[in-house]
Tab-separated table of C-alpha atoms and ligand atoms in Angstrom:
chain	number	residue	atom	x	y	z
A	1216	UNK	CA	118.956	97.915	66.417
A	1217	UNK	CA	116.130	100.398	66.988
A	1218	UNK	CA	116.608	103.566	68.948
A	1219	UNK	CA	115.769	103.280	73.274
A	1220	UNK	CA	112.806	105.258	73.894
A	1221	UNK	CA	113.412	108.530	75.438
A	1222	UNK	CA	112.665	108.126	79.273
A	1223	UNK	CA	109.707	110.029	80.424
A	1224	UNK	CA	110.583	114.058	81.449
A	1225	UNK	CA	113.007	114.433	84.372
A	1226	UNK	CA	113.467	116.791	86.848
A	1227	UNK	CA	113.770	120.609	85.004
A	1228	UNK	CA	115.627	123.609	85.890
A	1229	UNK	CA	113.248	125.932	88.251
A	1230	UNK	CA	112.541	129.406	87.257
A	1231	UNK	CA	113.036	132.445	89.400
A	1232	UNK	CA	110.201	132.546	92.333
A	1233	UNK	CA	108.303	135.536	92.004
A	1234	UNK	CA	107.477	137.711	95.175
A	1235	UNK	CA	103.677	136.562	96.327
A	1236	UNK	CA	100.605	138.038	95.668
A	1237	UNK	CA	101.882	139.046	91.605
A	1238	UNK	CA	98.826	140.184	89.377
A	1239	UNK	CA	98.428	138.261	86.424
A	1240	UNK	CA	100.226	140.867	84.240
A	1241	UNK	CA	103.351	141.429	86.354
A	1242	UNK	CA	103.586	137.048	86.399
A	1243	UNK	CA	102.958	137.376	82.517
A	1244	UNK	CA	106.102	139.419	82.293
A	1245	UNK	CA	107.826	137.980	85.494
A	1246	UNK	CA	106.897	134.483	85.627
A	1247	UNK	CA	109.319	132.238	83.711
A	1248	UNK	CA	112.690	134.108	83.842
A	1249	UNK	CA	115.824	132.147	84.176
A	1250	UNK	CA	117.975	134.526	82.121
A	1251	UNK	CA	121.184	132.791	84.338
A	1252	UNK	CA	120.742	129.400	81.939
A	1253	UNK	CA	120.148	132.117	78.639
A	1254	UNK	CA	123.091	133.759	78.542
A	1255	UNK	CA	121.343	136.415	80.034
A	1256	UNK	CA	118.894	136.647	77.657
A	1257	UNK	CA	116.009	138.836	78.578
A	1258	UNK	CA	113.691	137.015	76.078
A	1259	UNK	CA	113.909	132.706	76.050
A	1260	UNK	CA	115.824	132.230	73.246
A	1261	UNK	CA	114.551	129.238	70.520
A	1262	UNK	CA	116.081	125.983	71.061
A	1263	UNK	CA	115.325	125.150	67.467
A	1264	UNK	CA	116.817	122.011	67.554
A	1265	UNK	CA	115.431	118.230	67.723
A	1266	UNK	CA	118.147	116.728	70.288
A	1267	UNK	CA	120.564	117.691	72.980
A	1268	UNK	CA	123.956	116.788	73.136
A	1269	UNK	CA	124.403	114.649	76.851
A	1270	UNK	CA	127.334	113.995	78.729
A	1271	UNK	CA	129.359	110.028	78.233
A	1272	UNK	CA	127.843	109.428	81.173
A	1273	UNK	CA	124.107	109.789	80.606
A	1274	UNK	CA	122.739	108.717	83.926
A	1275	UNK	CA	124.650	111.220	85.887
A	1276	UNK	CA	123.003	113.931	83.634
A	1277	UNK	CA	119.642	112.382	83.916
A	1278	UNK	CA	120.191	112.063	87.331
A	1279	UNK	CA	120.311	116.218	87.741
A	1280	UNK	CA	118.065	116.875	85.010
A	1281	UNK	CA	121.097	119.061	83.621
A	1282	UNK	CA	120.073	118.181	79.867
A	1283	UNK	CA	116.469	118.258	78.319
A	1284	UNK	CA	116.924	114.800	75.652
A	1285	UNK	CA	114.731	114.493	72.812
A	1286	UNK	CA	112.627	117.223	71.644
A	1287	UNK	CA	109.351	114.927	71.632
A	1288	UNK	CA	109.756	114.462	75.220
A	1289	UNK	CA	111.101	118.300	76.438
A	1290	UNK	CA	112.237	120.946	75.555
A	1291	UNK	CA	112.959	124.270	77.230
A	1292	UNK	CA	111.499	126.460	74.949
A	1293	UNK	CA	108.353	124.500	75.606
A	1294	UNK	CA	108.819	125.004	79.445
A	1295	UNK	CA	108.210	129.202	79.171
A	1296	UNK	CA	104.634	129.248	77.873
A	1297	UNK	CA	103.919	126.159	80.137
A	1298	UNK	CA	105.337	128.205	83.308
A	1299	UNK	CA	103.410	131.089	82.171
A	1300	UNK	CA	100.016	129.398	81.953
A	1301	UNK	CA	100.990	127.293	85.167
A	1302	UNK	CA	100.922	130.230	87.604
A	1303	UNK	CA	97.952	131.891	85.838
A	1304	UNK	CA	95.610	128.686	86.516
A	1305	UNK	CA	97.084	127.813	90.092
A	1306	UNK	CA	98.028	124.642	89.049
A	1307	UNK	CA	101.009	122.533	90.349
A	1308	UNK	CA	102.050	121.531	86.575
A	1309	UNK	CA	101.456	122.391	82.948
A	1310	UNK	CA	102.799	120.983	79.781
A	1311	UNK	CA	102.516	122.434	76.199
A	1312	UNK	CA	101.820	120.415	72.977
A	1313	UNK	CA	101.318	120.731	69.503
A	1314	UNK	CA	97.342	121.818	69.281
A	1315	UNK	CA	94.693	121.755	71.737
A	1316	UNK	CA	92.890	118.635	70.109
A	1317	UNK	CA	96.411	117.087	70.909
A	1318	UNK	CA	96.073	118.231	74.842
A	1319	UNK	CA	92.898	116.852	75.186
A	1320	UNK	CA	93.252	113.747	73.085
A	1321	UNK	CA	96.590	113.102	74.968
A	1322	UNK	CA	95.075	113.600	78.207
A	1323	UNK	CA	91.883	111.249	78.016
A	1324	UNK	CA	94.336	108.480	76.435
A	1325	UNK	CA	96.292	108.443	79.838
A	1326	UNK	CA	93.727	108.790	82.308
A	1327	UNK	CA	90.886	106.348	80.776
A	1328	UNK	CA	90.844	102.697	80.065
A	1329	UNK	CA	88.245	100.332	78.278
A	1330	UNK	CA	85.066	99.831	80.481
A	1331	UNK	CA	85.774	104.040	81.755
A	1332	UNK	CA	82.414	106.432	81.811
A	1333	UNK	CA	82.667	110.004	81.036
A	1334	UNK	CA	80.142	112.516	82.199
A	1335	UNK	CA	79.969	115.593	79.733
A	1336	UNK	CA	77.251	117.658	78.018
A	1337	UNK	CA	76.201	118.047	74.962
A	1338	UNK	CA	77.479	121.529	74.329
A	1339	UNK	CA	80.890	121.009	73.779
A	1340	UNK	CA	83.597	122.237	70.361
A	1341	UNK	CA	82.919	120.019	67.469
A	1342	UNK	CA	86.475	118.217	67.630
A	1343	UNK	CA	86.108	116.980	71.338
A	1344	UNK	CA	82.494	116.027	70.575
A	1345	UNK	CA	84.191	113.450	67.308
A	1346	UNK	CA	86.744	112.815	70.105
A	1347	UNK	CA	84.452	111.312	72.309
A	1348	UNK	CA	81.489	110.083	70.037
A	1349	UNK	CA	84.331	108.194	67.813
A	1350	UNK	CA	88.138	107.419	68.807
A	1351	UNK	CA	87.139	106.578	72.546
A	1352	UNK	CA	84.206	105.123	72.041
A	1353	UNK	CA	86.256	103.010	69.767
A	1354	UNK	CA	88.618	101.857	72.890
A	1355	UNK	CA	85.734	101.100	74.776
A	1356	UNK	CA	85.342	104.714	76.267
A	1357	UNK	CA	81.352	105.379	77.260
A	1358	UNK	CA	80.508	108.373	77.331
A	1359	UNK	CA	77.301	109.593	79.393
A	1360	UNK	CA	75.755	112.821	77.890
A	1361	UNK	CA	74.061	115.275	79.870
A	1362	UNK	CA	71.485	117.584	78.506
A	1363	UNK	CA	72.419	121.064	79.659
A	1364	UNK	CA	73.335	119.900	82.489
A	1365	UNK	CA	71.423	121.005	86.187
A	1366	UNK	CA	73.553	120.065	89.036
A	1367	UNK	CA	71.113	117.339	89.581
A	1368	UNK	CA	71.612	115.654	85.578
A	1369	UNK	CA	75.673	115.421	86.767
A	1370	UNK	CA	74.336	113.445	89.548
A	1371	UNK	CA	72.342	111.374	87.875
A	1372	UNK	CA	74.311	110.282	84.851
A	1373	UNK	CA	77.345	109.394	87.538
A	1374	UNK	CA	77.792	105.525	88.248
A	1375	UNK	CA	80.647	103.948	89.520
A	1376	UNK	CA	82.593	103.461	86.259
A	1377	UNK	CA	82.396	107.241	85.753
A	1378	UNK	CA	86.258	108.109	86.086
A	1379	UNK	CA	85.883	112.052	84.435
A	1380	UNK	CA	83.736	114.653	84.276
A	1381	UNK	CA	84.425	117.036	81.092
A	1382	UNK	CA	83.033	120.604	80.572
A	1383	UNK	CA	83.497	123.374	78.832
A	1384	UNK	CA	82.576	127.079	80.139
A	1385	UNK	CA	81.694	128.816	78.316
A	1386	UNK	CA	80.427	126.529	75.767
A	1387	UNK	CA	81.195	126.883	72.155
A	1388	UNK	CA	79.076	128.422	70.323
A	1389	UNK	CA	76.118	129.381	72.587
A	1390	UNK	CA	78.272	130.737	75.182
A	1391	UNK	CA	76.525	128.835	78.303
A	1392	UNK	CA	77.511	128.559	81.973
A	1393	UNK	CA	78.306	125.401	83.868
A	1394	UNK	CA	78.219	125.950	87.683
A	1395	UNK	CA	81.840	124.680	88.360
A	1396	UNK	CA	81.931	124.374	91.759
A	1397	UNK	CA	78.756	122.579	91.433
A	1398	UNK	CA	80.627	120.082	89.012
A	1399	UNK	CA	83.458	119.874	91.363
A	1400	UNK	CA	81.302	118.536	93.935
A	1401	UNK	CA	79.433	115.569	91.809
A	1402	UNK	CA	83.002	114.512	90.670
A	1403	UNK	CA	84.688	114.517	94.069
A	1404	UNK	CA	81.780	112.409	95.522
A	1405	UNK	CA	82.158	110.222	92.533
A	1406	UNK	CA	85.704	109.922	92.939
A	1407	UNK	CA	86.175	110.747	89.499
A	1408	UNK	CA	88.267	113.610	87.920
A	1409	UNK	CA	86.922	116.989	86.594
A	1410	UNK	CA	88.601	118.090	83.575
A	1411	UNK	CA	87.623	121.733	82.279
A	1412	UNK	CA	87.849	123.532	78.701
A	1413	UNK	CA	89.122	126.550	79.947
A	1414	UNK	CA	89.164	127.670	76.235
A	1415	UNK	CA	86.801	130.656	75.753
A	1416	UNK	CA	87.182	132.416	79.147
A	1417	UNK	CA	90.809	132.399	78.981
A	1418	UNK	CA	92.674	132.217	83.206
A	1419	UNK	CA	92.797	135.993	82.852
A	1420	UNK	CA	88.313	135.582	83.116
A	1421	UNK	CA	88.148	132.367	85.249
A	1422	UNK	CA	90.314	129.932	87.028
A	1423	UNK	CA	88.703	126.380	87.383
A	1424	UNK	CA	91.119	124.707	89.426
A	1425	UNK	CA	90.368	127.306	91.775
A	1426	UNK	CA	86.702	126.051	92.287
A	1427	UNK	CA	87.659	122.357	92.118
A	1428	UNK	CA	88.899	121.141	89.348
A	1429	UNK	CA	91.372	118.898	88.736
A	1430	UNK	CA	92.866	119.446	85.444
A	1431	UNK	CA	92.252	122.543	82.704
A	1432	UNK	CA	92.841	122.635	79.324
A	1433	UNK	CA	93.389	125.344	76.375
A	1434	UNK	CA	93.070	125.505	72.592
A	1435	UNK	CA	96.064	127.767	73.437
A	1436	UNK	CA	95.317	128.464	69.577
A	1437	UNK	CA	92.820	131.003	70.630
A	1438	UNK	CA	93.364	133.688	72.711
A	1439	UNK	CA	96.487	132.201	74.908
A	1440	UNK	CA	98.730	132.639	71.696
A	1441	UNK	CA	96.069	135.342	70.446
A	1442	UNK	CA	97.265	136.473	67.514
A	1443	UNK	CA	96.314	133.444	65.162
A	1444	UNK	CA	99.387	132.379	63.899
A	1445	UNK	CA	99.896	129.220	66.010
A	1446	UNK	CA	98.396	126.097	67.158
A	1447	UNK	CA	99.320	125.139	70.039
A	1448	UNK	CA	97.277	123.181	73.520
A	1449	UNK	CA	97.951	123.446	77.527
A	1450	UNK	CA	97.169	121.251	80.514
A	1451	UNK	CA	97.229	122.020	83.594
A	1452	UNK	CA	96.602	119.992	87.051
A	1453	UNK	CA	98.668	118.403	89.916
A	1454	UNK	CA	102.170	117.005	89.217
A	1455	UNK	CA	100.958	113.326	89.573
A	1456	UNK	CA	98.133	113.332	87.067
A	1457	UNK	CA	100.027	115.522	84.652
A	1458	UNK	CA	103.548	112.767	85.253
A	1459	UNK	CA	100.382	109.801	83.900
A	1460	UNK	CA	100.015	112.848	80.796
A	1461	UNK	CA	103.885	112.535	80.322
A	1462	UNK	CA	103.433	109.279	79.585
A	1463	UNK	CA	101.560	109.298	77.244
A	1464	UNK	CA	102.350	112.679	75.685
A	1465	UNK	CA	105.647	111.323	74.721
A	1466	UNK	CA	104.608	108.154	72.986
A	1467	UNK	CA	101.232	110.227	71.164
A	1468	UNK	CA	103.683	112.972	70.152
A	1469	UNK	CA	101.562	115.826	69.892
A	1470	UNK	CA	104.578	117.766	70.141
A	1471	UNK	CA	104.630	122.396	70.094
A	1472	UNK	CA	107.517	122.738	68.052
A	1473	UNK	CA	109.983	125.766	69.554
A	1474	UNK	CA	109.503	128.089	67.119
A	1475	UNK	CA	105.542	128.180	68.048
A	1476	UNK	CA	106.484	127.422	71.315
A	1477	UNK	CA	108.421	131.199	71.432
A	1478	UNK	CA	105.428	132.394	69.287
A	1479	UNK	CA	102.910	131.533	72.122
A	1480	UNK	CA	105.222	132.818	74.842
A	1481	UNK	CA	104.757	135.771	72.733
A	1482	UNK	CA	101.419	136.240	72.593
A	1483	UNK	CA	101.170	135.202	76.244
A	1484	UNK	CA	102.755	138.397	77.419
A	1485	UNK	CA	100.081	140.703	76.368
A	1486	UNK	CA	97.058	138.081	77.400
A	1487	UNK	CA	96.218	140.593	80.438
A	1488	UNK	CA	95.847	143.698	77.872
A	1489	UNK	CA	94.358	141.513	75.046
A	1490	UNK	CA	91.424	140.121	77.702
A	1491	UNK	CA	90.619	143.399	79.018
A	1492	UNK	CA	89.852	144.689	75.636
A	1493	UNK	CA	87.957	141.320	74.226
A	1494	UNK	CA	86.149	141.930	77.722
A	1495	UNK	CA	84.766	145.606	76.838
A	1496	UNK	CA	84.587	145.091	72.695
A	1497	UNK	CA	82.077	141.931	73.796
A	1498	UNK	CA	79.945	143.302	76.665
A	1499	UNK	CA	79.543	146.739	74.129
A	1500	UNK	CA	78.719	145.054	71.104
A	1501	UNK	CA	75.918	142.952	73.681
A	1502	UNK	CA	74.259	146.373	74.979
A	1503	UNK	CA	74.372	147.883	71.436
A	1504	UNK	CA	72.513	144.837	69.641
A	1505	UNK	CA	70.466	143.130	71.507
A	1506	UNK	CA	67.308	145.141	70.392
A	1507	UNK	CA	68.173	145.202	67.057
A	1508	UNK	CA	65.019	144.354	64.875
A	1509	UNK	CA	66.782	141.829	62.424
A	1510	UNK	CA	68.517	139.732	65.884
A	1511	UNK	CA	66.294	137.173	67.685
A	1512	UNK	CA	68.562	136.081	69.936
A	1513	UNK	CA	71.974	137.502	71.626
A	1514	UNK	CA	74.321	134.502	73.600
A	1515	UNK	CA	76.909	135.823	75.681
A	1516	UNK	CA	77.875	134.108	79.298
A	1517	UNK	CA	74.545	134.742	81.671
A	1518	UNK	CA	72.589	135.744	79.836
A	1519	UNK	CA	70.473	132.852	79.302
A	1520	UNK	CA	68.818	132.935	83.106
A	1521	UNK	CA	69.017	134.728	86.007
A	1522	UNK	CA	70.589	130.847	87.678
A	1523	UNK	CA	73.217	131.273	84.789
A	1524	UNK	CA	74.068	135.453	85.436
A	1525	UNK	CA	74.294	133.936	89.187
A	1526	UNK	CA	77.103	131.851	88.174
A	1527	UNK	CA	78.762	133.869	86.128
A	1528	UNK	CA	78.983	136.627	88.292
A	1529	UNK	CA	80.095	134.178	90.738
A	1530	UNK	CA	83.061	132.535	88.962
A	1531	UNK	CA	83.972	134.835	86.287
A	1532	UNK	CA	85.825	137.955	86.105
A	1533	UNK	CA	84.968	138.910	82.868
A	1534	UNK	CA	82.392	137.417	80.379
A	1535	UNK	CA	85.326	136.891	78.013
A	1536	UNK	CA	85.103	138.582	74.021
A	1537	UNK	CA	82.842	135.542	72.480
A	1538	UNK	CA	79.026	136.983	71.688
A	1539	UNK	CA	76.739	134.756	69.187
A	1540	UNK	CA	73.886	136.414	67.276
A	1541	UNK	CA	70.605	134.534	65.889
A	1542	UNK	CA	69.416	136.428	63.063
A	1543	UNK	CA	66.486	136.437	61.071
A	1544	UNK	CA	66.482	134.929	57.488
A	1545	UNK	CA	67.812	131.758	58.950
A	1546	UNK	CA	71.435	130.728	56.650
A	1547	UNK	CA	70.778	133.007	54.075
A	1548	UNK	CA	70.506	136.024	56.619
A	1549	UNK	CA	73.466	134.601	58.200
A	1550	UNK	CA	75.733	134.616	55.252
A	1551	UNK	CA	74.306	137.864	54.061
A	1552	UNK	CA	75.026	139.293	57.487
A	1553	UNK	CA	79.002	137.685	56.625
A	1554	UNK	CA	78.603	139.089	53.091
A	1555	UNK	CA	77.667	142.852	54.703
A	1556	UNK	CA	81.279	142.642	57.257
A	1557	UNK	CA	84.034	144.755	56.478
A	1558	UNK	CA	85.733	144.741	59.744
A	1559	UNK	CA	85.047	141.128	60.569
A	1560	UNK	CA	87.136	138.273	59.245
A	1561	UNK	CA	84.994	135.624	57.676
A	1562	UNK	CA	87.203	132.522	59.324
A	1563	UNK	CA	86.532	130.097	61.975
A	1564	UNK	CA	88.720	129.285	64.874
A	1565	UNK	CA	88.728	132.781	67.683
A	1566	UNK	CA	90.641	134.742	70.067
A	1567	UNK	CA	93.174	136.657	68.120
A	1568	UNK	CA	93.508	140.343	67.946
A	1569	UNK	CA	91.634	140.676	65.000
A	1570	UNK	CA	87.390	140.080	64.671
A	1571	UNK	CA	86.166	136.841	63.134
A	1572	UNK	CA	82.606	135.590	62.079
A	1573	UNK	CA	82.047	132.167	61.510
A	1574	UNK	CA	78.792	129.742	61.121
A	1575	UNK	CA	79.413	127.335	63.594
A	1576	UNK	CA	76.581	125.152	61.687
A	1577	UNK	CA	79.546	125.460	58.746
A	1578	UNK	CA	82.390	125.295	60.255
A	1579	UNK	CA	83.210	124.076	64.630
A	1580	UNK	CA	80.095	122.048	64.427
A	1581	UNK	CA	79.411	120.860	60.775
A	1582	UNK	CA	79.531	117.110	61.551
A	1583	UNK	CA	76.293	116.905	63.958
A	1584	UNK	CA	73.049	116.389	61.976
A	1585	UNK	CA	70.979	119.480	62.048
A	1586	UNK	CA	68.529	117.589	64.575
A	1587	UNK	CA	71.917	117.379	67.195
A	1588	UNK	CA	72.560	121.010	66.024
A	1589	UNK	CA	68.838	122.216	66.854
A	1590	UNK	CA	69.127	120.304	70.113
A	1591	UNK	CA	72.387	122.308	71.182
A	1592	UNK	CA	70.547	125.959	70.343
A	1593	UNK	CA	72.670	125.969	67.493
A	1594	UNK	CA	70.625	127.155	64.932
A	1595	UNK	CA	71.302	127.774	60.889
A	1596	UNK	CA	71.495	131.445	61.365
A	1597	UNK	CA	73.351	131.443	64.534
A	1598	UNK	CA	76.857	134.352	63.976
A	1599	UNK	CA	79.287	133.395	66.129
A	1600	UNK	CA	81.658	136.685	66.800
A	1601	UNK	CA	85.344	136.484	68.107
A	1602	UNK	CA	85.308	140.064	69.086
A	1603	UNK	CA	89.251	141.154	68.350
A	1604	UNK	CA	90.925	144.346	69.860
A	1605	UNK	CA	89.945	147.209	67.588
A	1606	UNK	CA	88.071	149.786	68.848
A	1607	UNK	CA	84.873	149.138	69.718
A	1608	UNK	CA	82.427	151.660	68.095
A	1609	UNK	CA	84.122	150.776	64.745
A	1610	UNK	CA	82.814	147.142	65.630
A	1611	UNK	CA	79.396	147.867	66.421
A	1612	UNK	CA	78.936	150.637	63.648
A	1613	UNK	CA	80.205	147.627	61.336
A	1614	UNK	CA	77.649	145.335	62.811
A	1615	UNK	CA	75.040	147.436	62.343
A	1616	UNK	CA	75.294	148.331	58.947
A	1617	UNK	CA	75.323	144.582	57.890
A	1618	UNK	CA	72.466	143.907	60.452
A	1619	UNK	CA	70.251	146.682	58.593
A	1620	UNK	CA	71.188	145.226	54.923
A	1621	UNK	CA	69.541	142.188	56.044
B	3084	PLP	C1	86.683	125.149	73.078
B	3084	PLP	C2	87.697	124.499	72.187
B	3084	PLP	N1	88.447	123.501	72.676
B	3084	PLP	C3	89.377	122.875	71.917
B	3084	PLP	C4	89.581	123.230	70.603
B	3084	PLP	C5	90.620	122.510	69.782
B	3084	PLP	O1	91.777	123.279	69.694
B	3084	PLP	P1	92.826	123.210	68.493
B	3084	PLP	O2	92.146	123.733	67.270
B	3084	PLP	O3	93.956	124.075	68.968
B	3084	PLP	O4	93.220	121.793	68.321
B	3084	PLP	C6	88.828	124.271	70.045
B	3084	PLP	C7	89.038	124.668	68.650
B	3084	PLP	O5	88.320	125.475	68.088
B	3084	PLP	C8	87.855	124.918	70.856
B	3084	PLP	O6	87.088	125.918	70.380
């Protein structure tokens, strides 16, 4: 006889409130404590373990939500980061899983249905463009592209089928700005659901449910955990959309396992410290290269219009530690620029403590043709810098150097 399914997540054990208004760093440290159920435990422990032993009498446990179940369906370990990134977006729920490909992939699966339209532009990672252009297209999933998208394209591309409206902002790799609030307001009169890649600007820089959206998600990968050693995705929204994610989160079983699960609770401590830094390292290595003889073409959030600085400005703390450089010399200047790093990590992925370079025509977006490429701004000798936490003149005196090999 095969093994019941586990039921979907029941009710959890609350953490400690936290006196209103809390900064983001005092919730960071503050904001998921229920040392009373740790043994008193100033740190979550690691509930390294698959299953949970339940009373004879399962239903009266269930009932009181005294014992997590299966480790595919909850676990607490997963609950800390989740609380953490919960009360930094404003949201009513969050849940943690195994990557952020899983998070989003998860997510789409329970909110869409054959004959569903998505609204989304082009600029979006790599894996969520396959995502879209391929598995859901596959389940009957259309998706409606909009060329960088002016409040009126949203608009347009809606019809009544359209059920979501994705975005990232800032997009990966040329770093553009979607007016959110704008979005917001196309969705709600379509009576569809935004959804927003909070990714790149981290909740420390921007908080999108905030200017109406309804769910956010993370590659918690990047700078949530920060210190690439984990992979690991958050999503965040009201309790009723995120109990249709439970659903289907515990049948696609992109699962964090605890140990990364601890690992990104971590890393979350420090996000407030790490953002500030990423913040200044960024908008310095901006103001020291942008006339540089061998660059053509700094992106870095608003700085692509006045319109786009607007909204920025408007809806963004900080401009976050992402800064892409168009060099001269096309891919050859590109990888000699990678060849002349000392300080920078050739790797892809981003937001860890440490500086990375990457082509994003190699790596995030290698499976568009270089016509989809060219129509993104994503050209063959386009850097894309994940600027880390070292000290910023170090970082541009490194830059330069390989900028005036070229
Ligand atoms: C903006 C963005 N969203 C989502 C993802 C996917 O996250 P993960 O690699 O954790 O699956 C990435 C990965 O690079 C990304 O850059």
């Amino acid at each position: 006889m095969s093994e019941p399914s586990p039921p979907v997540r029941r009710r959890r054990a609350p953490f400690d409130e936290l006196a209103p208004p809390a900064g983001p760093s005092t919730t960071l440290m503050h904001g998921a404590k229920r040392p009373e159920r740790n043994a008193g435990a100033v740190v979550p422990p690691i509930y390294q373990t698959s299953t949970f032993h339940y009373p004879a009498e399962f239903s009266d446990a269930a009932a009181d939500g005294a014992v997590p179940l299966y480790t595919r369906t909850e676990n607490p370990t997963q609950e800390v980061p989740a609380e953490l990134v919960r009360r930094l977006e404003g949201g009513e729920a969050a849940r943690v899983f195994g990557s952020g490909m899983g998070a989003i992939t998860t997510t789409l699966l329970a909110l869409l249905s054959p004959g569903a339209e998505v609204v989304a532009p082009e600029e979006l990672y790599g894996g969520t463009l396959d995502l879209f252009r391929g598995l859901l297209s596959r389940f009957g999933v259309r998706v409606r592209w909009v060329p960088h998208a002016t409040p009126d394209a949203v608009a347009e591309a809606v019809t009544p089928s359209t059920r979501l409206l994705y975005l990232e902002s800032p997009t990966n790799p040329t770093l553009r700005v979607h007016d959110l609030a704008r979005w917001s307001r196309a969705a709600r009169s379509a009576g569809a659901w935004l959804m927003v890649d909070n990714t790149f600007a981290t909740p420390i820089n921007q908080q999108p449910l905030s200017q109406g959206a309804d769910l956010v998600v993370h590659s918690a990968t990047k700078y949530l955990g920060g210190h690439a050693d984990l992979l690991a995705g958050v999503v965040v929204g009201s309790e009723e959309l995120l109990a249709r994610v439970d659903a289907a989160h515990t049948v696609v079983g992109s699962v964090l396992d605890p140990h990364a699960a601890f690992l990104l609770a971590r890393g979350l401590r420090t996000l407030a410290l790490r953002v500030d830094r990423h913040n200044q390292n960024a908008a310095r290595v901006v103001a020291a290269l942008a006339d540089h003889p061998k660059v053509l073409r700094v992106d870095y959030p608003g700085r692509s219009s006045p319109e786009e600085e607007a909204v920025a400005a408007r809806q963004m703390r900080g401009r976050g530690g992402m800064v892409s450089l168009v060099v001269r010399g096309g891919l050859p200047g590109a990888r000699r620029l990678l060849r002349g790093l000392t300080l920078f990590h050739v790797a892809s992925s981003l937001g860890g403590v440490e500086s990375l370079a990457s082509l994003p025509a190699e790596t995030s977006h290698r499976t568009l043709t270089p016509d989809e490429r060219a129509a993104r701004g994503i050209e063959d000798g386009l850097v894309r810098l994940s600027l880390g936490v070292e000290d910023a003149d170090d970082l541009v005196r490194d830059l330069t150097r390989a900028l005036d090999g070229l």
